[in-house]
Coordinates of C-alpha atoms and ligand atoms in Angstrom, one line a residue:
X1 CA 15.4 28.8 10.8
X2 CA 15.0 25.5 9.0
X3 CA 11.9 24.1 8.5
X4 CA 11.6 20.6 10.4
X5 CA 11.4 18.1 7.4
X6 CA 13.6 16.2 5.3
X7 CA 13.9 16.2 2.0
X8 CA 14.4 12.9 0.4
X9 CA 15.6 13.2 -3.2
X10 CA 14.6 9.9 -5.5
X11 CA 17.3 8.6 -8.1
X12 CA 14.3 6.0 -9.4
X13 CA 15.1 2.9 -6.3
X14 CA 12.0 0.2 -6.2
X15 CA 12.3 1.2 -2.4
X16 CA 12.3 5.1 -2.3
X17 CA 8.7 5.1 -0.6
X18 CA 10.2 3.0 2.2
X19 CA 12.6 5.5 3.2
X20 CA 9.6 8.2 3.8
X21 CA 7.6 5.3 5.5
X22 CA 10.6 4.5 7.9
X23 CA 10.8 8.4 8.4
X24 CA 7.3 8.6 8.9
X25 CA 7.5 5.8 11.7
X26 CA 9.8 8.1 13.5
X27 CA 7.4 10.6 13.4
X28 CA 9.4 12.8 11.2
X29 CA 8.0 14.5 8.2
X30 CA 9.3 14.3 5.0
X31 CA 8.7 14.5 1.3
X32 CA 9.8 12.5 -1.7
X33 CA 11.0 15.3 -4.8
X34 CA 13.0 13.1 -7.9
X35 CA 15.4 14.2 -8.5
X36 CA 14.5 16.0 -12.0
X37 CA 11.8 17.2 -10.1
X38 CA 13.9 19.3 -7.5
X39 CA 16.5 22.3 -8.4
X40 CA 18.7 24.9 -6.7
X41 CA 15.4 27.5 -6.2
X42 CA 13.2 24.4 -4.9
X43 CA 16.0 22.9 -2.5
X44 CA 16.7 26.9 -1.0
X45 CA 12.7 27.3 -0.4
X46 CA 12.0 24.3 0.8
X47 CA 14.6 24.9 3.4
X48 CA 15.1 21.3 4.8
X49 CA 16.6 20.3 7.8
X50 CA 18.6 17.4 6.2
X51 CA 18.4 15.4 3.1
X52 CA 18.5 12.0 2.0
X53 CA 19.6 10.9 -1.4
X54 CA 17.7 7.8 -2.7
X55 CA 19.4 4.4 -4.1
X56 CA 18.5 4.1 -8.2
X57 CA 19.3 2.1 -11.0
X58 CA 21.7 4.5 -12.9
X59 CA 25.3 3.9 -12.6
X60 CA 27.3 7.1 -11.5
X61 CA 29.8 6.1 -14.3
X62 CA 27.1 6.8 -17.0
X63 CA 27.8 10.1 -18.9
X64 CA 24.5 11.3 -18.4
X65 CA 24.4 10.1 -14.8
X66 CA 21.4 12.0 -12.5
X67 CA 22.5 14.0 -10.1
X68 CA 20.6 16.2 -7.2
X69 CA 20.7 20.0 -7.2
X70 CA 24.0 21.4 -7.3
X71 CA 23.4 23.3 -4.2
X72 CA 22.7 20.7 -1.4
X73 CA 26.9 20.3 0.0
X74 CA 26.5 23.8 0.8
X75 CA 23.4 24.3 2.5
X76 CA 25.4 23.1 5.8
X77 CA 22.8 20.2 6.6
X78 CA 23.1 16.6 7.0
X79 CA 23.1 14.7 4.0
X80 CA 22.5 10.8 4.1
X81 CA 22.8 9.1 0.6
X82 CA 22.0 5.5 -0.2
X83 CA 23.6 3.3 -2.5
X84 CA 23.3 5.0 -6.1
X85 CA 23.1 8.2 -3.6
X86 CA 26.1 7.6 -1.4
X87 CA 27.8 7.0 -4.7
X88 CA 26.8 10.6 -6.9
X89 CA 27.7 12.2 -3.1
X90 CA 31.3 10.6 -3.3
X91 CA 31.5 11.7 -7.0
X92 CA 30.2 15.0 -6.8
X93 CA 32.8 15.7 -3.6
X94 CA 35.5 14.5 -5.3
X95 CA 36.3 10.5 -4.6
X96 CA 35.9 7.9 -6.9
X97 CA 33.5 5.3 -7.8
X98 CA 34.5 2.1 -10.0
X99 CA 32.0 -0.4 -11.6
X100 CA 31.6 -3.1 -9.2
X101 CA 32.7 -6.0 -11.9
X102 CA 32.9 -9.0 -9.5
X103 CA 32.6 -7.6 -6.5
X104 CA 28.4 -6.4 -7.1
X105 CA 26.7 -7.6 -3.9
X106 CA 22.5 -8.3 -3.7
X107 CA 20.7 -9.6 -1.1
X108 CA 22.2 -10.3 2.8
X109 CA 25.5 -9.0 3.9
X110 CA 27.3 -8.5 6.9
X111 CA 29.3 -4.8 7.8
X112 CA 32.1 -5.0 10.3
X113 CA 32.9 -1.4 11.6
X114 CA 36.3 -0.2 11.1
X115 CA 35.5 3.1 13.2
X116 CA 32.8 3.8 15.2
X117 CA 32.2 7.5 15.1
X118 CA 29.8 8.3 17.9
X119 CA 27.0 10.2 16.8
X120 CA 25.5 8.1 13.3
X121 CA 26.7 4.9 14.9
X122 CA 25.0 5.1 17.8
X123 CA 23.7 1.7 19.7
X124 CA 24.9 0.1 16.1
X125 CA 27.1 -3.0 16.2
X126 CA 26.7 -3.6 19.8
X127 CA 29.2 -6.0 21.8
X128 CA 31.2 -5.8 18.6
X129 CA 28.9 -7.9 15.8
X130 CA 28.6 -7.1 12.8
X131 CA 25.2 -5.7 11.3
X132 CA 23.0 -7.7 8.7
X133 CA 22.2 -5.3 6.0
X134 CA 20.7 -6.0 2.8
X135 CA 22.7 -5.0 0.0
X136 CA 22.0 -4.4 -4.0
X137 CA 24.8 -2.8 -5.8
X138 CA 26.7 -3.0 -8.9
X139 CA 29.4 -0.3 -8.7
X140 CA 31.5 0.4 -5.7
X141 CA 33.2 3.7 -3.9
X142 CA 36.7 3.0 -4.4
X143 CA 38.4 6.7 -3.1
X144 CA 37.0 9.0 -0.6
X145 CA 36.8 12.6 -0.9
X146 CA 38.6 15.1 1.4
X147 CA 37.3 14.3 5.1
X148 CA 35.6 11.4 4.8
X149 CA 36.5 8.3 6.6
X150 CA 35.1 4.9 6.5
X151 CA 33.5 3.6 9.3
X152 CA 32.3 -0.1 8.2
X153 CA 33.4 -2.3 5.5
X154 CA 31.1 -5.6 4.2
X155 CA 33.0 -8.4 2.3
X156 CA 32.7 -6.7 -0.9
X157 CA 31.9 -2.9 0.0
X158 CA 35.1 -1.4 1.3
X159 CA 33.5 2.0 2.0
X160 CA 30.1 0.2 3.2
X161 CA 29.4 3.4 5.9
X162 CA 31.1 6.4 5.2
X163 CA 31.3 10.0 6.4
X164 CA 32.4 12.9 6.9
X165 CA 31.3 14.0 10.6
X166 CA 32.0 17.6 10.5
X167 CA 30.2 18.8 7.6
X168 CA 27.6 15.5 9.2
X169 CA 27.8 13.6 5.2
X170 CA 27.3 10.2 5.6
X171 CA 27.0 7.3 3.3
X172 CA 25.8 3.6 3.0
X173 CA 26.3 1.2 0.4
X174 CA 23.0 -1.2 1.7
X175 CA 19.5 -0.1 2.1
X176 CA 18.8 1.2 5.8
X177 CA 15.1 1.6 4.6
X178 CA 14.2 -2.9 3.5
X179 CA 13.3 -4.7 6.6
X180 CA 16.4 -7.0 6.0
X181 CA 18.7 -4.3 7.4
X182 CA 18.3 -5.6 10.3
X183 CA 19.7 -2.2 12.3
X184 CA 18.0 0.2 9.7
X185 CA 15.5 2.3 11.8
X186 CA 18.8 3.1 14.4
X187 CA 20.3 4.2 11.6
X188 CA 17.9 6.9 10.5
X189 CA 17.2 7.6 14.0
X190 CA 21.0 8.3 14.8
X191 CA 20.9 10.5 11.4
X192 CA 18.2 12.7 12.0
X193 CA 19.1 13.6 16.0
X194 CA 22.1 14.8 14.1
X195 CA 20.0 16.5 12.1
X196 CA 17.9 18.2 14.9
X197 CA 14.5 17.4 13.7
X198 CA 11.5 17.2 16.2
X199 CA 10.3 14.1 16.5
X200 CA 6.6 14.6 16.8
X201 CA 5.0 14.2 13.1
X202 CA 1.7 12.7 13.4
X203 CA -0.8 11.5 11.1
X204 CA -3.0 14.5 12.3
X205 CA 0.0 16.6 10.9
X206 CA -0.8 14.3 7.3
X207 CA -3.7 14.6 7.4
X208 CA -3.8 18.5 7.3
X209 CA -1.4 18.9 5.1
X210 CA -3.1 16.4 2.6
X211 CA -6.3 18.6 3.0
X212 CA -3.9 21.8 1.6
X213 CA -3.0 19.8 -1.0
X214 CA -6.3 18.6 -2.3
X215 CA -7.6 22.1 -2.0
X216 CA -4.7 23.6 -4.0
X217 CA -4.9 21.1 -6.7
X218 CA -8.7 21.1 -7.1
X219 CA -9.3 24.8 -6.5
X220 CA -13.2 25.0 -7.3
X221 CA -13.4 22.2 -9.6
X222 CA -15.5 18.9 -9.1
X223 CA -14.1 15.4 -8.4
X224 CA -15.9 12.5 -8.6
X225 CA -15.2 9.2 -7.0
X226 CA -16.4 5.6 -7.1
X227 CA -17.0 4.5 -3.4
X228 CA -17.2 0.7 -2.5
X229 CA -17.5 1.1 1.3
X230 CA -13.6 -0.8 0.8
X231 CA -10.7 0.9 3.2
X232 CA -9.2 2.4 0.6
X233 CA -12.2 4.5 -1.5
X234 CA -13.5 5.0 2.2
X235 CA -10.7 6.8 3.2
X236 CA -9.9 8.5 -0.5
X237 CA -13.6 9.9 0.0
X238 CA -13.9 11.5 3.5
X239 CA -10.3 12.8 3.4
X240 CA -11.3 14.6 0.0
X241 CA -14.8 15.6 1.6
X242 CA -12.9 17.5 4.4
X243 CA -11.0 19.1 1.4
X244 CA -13.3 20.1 -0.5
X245 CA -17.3 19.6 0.2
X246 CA -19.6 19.3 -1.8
X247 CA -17.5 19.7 -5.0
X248 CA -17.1 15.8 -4.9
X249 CA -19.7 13.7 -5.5
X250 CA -19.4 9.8 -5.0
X251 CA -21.4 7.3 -6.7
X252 CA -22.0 3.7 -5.4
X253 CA -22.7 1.1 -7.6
X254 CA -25.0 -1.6 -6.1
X255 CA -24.2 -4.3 -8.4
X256 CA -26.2 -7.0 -6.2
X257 CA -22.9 -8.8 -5.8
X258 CA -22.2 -7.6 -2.2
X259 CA -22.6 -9.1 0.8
X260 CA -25.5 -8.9 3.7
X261 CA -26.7 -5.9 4.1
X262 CA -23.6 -4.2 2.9
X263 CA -24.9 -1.7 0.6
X264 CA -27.4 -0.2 3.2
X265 CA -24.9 0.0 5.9
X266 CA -22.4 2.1 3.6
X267 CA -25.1 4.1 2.4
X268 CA -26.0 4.9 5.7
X269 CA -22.5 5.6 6.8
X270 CA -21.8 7.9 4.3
X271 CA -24.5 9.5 2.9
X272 CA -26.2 10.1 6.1
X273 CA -23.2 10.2 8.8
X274 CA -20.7 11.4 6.5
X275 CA -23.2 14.1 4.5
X276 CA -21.3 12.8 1.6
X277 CA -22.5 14.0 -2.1
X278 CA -23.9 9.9 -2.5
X279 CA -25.4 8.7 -5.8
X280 CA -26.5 5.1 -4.5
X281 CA -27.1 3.7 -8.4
X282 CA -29.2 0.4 -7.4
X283 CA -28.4 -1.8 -10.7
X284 CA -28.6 -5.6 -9.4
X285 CA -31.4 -6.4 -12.1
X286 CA -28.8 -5.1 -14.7
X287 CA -25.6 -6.6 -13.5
X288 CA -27.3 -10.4 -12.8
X289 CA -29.6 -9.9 -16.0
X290 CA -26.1 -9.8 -18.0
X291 CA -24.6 -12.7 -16.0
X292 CA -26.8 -14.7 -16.6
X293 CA -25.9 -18.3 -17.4
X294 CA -22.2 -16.7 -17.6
X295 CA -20.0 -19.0 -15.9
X296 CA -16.0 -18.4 -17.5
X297 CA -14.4 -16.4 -14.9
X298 CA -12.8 -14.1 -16.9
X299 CA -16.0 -13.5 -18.8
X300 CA -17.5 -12.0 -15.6
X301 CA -14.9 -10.0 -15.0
X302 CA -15.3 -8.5 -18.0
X303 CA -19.2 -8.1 -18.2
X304 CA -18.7 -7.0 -14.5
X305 CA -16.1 -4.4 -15.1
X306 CA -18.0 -2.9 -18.2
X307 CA -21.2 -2.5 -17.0
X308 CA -19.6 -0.5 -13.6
X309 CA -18.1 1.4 -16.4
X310 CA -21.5 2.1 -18.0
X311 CA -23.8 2.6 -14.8
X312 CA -20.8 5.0 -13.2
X313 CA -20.6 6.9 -16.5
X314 CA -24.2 7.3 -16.7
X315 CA -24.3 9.0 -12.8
X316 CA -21.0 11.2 -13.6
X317 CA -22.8 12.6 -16.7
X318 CA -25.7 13.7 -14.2
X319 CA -23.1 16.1 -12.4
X320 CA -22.1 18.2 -15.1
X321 CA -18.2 19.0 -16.0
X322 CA -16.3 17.0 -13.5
X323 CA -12.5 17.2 -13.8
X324 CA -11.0 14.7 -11.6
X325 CA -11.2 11.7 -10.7
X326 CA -10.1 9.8 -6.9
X327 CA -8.8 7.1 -6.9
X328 CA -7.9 4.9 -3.5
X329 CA -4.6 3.8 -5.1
X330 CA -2.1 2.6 -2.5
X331 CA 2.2 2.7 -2.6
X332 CA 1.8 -1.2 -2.8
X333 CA -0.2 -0.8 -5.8
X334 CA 2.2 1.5 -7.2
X335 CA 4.2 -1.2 -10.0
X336 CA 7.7 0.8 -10.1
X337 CA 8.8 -0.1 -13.5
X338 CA 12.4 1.0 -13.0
X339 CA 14.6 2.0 -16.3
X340 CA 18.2 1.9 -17.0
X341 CA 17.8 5.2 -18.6
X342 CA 17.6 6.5 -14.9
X343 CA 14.6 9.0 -14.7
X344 CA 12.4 7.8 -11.8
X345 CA 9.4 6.4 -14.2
X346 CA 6.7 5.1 -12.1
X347 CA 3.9 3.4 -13.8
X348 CA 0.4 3.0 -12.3
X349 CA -1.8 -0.1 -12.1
X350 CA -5.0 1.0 -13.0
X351 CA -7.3 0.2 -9.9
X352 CA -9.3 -3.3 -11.0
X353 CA -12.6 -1.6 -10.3
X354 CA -12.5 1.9 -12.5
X355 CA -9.9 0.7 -14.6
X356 CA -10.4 2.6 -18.2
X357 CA -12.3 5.0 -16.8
X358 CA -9.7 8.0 -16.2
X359 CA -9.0 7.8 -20.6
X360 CA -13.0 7.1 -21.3
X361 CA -13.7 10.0 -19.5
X362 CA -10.9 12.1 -20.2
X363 CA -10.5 12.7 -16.3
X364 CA -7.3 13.8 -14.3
X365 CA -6.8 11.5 -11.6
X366 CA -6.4 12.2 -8.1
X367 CA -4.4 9.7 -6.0
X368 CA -3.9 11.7 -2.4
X369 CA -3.1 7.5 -0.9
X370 CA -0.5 7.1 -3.0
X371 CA 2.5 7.2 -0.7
X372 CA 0.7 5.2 2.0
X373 CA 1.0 1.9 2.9
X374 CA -2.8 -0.2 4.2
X375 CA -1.9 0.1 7.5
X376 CA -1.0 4.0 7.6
X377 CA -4.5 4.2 5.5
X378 CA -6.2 2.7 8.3
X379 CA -4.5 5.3 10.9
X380 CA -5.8 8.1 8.6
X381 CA -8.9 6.8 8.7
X382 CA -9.6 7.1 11.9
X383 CA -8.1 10.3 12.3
X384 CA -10.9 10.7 10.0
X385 CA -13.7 9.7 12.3
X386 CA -14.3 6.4 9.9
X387 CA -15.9 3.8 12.4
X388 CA -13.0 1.3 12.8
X389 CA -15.5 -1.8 11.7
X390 CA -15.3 -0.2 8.0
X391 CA -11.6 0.8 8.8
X392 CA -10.6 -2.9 9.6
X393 CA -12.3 -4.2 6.9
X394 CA -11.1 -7.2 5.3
X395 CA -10.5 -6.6 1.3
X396 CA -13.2 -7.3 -1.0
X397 CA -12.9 -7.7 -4.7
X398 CA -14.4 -4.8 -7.0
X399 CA -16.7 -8.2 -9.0
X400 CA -17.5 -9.3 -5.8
X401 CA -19.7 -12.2 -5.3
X402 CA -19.2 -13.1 -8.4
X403 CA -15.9 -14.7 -8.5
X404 CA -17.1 -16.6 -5.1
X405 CA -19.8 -18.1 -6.8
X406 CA -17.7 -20.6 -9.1
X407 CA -20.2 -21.6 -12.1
X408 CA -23.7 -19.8 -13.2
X409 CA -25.0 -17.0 -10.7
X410 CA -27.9 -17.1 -9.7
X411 CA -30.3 -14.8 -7.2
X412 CA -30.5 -18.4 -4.7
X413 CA -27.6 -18.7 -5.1
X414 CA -25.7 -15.3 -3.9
X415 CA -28.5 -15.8 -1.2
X416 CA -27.5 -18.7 0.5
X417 CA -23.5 -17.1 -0.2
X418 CA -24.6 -14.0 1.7
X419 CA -26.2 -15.9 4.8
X420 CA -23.2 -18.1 5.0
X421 CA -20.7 -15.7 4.6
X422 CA -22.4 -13.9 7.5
X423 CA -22.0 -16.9 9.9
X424 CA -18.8 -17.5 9.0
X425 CA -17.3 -13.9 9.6
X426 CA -19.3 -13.4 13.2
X427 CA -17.7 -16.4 13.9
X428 CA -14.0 -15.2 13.3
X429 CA -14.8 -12.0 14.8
X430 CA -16.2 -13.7 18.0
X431 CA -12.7 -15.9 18.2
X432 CA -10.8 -12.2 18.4
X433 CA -9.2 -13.5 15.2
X434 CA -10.7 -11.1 12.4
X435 CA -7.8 -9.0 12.5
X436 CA -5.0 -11.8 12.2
X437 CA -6.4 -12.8 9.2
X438 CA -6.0 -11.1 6.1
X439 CA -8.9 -12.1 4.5
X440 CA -11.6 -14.6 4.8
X441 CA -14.8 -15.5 3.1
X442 CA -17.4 -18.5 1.8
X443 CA -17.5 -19.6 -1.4
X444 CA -20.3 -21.7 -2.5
X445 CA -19.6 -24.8 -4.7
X446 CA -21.7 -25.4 -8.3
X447 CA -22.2 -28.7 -6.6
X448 CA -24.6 -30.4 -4.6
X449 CA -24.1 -33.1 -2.6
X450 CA -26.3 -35.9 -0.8
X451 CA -26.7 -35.3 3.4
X452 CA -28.8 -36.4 6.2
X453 CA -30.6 -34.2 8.5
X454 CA -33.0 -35.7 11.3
X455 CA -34.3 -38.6 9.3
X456 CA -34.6 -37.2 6.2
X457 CA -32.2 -37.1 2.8
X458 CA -30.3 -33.5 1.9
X459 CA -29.7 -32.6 -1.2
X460 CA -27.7 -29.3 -0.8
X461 CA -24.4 -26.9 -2.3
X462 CA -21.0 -27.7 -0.7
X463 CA -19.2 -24.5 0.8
X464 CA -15.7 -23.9 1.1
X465 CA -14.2 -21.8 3.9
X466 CA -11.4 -19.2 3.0
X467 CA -9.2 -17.3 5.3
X468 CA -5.5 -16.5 4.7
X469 CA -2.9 -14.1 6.0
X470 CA -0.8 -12.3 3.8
X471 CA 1.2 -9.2 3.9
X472 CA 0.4 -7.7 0.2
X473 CA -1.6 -10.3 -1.7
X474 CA 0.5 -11.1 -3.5
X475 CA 1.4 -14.5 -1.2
X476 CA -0.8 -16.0 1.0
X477 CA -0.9 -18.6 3.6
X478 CA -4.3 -20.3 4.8
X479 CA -5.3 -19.5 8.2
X480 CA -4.6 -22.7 11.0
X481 CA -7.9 -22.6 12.5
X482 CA -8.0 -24.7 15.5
X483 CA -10.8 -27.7 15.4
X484 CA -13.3 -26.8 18.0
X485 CA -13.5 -23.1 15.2
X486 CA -14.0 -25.5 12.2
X487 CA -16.7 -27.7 13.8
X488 CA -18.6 -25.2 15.5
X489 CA -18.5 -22.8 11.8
X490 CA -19.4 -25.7 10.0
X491 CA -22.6 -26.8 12.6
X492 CA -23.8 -23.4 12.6
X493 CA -23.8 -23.3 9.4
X494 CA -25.3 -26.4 8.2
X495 CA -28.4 -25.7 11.0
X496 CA -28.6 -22.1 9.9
X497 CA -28.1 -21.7 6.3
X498 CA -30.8 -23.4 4.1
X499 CA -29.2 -24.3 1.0
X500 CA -25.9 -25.8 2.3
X501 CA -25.7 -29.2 3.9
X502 CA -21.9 -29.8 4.0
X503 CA -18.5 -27.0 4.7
X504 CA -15.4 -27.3 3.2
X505 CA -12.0 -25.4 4.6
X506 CA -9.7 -24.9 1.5
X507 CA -6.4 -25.2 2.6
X508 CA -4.3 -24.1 -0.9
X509 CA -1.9 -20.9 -0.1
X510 CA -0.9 -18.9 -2.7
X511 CA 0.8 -19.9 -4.8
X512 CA 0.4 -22.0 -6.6
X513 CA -3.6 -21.5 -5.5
X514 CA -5.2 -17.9 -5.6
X515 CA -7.2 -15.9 -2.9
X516 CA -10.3 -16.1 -4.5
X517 CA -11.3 -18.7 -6.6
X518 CA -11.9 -16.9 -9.8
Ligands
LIG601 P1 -6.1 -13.3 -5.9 O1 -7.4 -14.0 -6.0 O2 -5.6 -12.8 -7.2 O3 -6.4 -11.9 -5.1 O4 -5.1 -14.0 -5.1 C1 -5.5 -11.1 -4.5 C2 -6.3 -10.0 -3.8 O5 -6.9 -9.1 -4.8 C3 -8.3 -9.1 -4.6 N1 -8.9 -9.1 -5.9 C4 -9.5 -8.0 -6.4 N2 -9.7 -6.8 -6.0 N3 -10.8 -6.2 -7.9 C5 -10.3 -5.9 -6.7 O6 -10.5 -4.8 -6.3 C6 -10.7 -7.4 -8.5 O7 -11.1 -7.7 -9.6 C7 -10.0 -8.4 -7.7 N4 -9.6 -9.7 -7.9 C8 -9.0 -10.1 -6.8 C9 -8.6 -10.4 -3.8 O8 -9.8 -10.3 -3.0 C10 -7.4 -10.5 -2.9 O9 -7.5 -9.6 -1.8

């Protein structure tokens, strides 16, 4: 009996994780091993239903070229490789593979079928069109092994699908997995009904297998974790909790740089709902004493990032010896730096709000987000109970108010932030639209300008509005507010907000403008 998962073997692609999340979207469970990572004993214990060889930047031709474990053509499953892992299939069975001088493809192409076997083709190139796939190749199939046949060709992929339908191989030149393959989600559908797997993984099945995998890493020792109330820490804390209890401890830094009544509210929720281990370290005094007529962005970063440093270190030293630390680190913040040598290296962004700590403290880290994308951590979260307001939660920066507060901070100052800010995010949630924006907040101008209110003179800060959609961050669009939205924001919070006496909406995407301001 074969155990219902696939195996996905990595050869190093940027996109490797998008394969297990399109997998995981068909509610099929699998797991990512690279491929130096995985051998003969691995592959027969594991005992996958079918396996999928990853795309990578090695070239097949190289002497040294990475291969997967010799075994796999013989285990009598369906194999799917992609790009780099159609090719090593094609070499390892025999055919031939040329370097793709001239004819390397990347970005959109089109594949014509030549033959449309029934099965892995299925409700593919319908009425006869051809399928947009994305492609990224140098080096091209150019002979087939014994029993394959080609089933569709692109302009400058010959063998673009391949396969060989007894033995169930198949092979694609373009990347099923990248949104810009069009057809790509009927293609791993169609590939693993051959392969028989039950379609029924959940994120309640993740979940529990996550909480095994915490517990076998951590065995009895202690883990410590820096909560911010964010999605991400949130979700890196419970699901440990349910792991392992009390042998993780999470410390919250109030750095008086968060907004209204944020800090109680998480404190509440965890410590008290959640039973988390919470140290709530209450440092405003310290953190604004030290920003103090500070107002270089970068500068606060710095004296912002430091002194979390300090105040966290402090608390972990209270705990005694503490071996790990979590960390709420996400696929997308994952930076892949891919090298031609073709091991799959991965290097890791150190989160903004810990970063240095893991060396400083000589911890191990603890990642269990890793191959999760934001939306899949929300779903865990609330298969984790977390209420769905602190789930939903637009992203906040680890300096916080800081870097909304352009110029010297001051305690009026983050005062009048915090009330407007408040206004301004009831507002969006009352117009349904706090979950079609990606993130919004207020930022208050080192400005004052001259206003009227009755009869009498104003002389108050300018705000600016911010809300933007965005997929990653990394771009950003503003957010088209209708008018009626702006005017009735901008009333209610000129009337109710002492301080501020005229709104801004700052209408810069990024780029060439940034999400915050600092
Ligand atoms: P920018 O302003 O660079 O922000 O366009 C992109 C996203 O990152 C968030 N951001 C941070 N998050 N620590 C964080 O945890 C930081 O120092 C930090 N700086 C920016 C920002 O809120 C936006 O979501």
């Amino acid at each position: 009996m074969k155990n219902d998962i696939v195996i996905i073997i990595d050869f190093g692609s940027q996109v490797t994780q998008l394969i297990a999340r399109r997998l995981r979207e068909l509610k099929v469970y699998c797991e990512i091993h690279p491929f130096n990572k995985i051998n003969n004993l691995l592959m027969k214990k594991l005992n996958p239903k079918a396996i999928i060889l990853s795309g990578g930047p090695a070239s097949v031709l190289d002497k040294d070229a990475p291969r997967p474990p010799s075994n796999i053509f013989e285990l009598g499953i369906p194999i799917l490789g992609i790009c780099y892992g159609q090719q090593i299939m094609v070499k390892i069975l025999g055919g031939t593979v040329s370097s793709g001088h001239g004819t390397s493809e990347f970005g959109k192409s089109f594949v014509k079928f030549k033959y449309k076997e029934i099965n892995f083709l299925q409700n593919l190139f319908k009425d006869n069109l051809d399928e947009e796939v994305w492609m990224s190749h140098g080096d091209n199939v150019s002979n087939l092994p014994e029993n394959f046949e080609v089933y569709g060709e692109s302009e400058n992929a010959p063998f673009a699908i391949i396969g060989n339908k007894q033995k169930h191989f198949y092979g694609v030149q373009f990347h099923p997995e990248v949104v810009h393959t069009v057809n790509g989600m009927i293609l791993f559908k169609n590939f693993l009904e051959i392969a028989e797997l039950s379609f029924d993984w959940n994120m309640k099945s993740y979940l529990k297998n996550s909480v095994s995998k915490i517990k076998k890493e951590v065995g009895n020792r202690k883990v410590i974790c820096a909560l911010s109330g964010g999605v991400d820490s949130s979700v890196t804390a419970i699901l440990i909790h349910k792991a392992i209890g009390d042998q993780l401890t999470c410390v919250y830094v109030n750095n008086g740089l968060m907004r209204k009544n944020e800090s109680e509210e998480v404190i509440d929720l965890y410590k008290n709902n959640f039973k988390l281990n919470l140290i709530a370290a209450h440092e405003e005094d310290l953190f604004l004493s030290h920003l103090k007529e500070i107002s270089e962005p970068e500068q606060k970063r710095k004296i912002i990032g430091k002194l979390f440093i300090d105040v966290f270190e402090k608390h972990a030293s209270e705990i005694g010896k503490v071996e790990f630390l979590a960390q709420g680190t996400l696929y997308p913040d994952v930076i892949e730096s891919v090298s031609f040598s073709g091991a799959p290296s991965v290097t890791i962004k150190s989160h903004h709000n810990v970063g240095g700590l893991p060396e400083k403290m000589n911890l191990k880290l603890i990642e269990p987000l890793k191959e999760l994308f934001k939306d899949e951590v929300r779903a865990l979260g609330q298969e984790l109970g977390i209420p769905d307001k602190f789930i939903s939660r637009h992203p906040f920066p680890g300096p916080g108010l800081a870097i909304r507060c352009p110029g010297e901070i001051t305690k009026e100052k983050l005062e009048i932030l915090r009330n407007a800010d408040q206004i301004y995010i009831d507002q969006i949630k009352k117009y349904g639209l706090y979950k079609k924006i990606w993130q919004a907040f207020v930022v208050i101008l080192p400005v004052k300008t001259v206003g009227v209110m009755g009869d009498a003179r104003t002389y108050d800060y300018v705000c600016a509005l911010r809300a933007v959609t965005s997929v990653d961050g990394m771009t950003a669009d503003y957010y088209p507010f209708d008018h009626d939205f702006l005017s009735e924001t901008a009333t209610k919070i000129i009337n109710n907000v002492d301080g501020i006496n005229r709104v801004t909406y700052d209408i810069t995407s990024k780029p060439p403008g940034t999400i915050e301001w600092e």
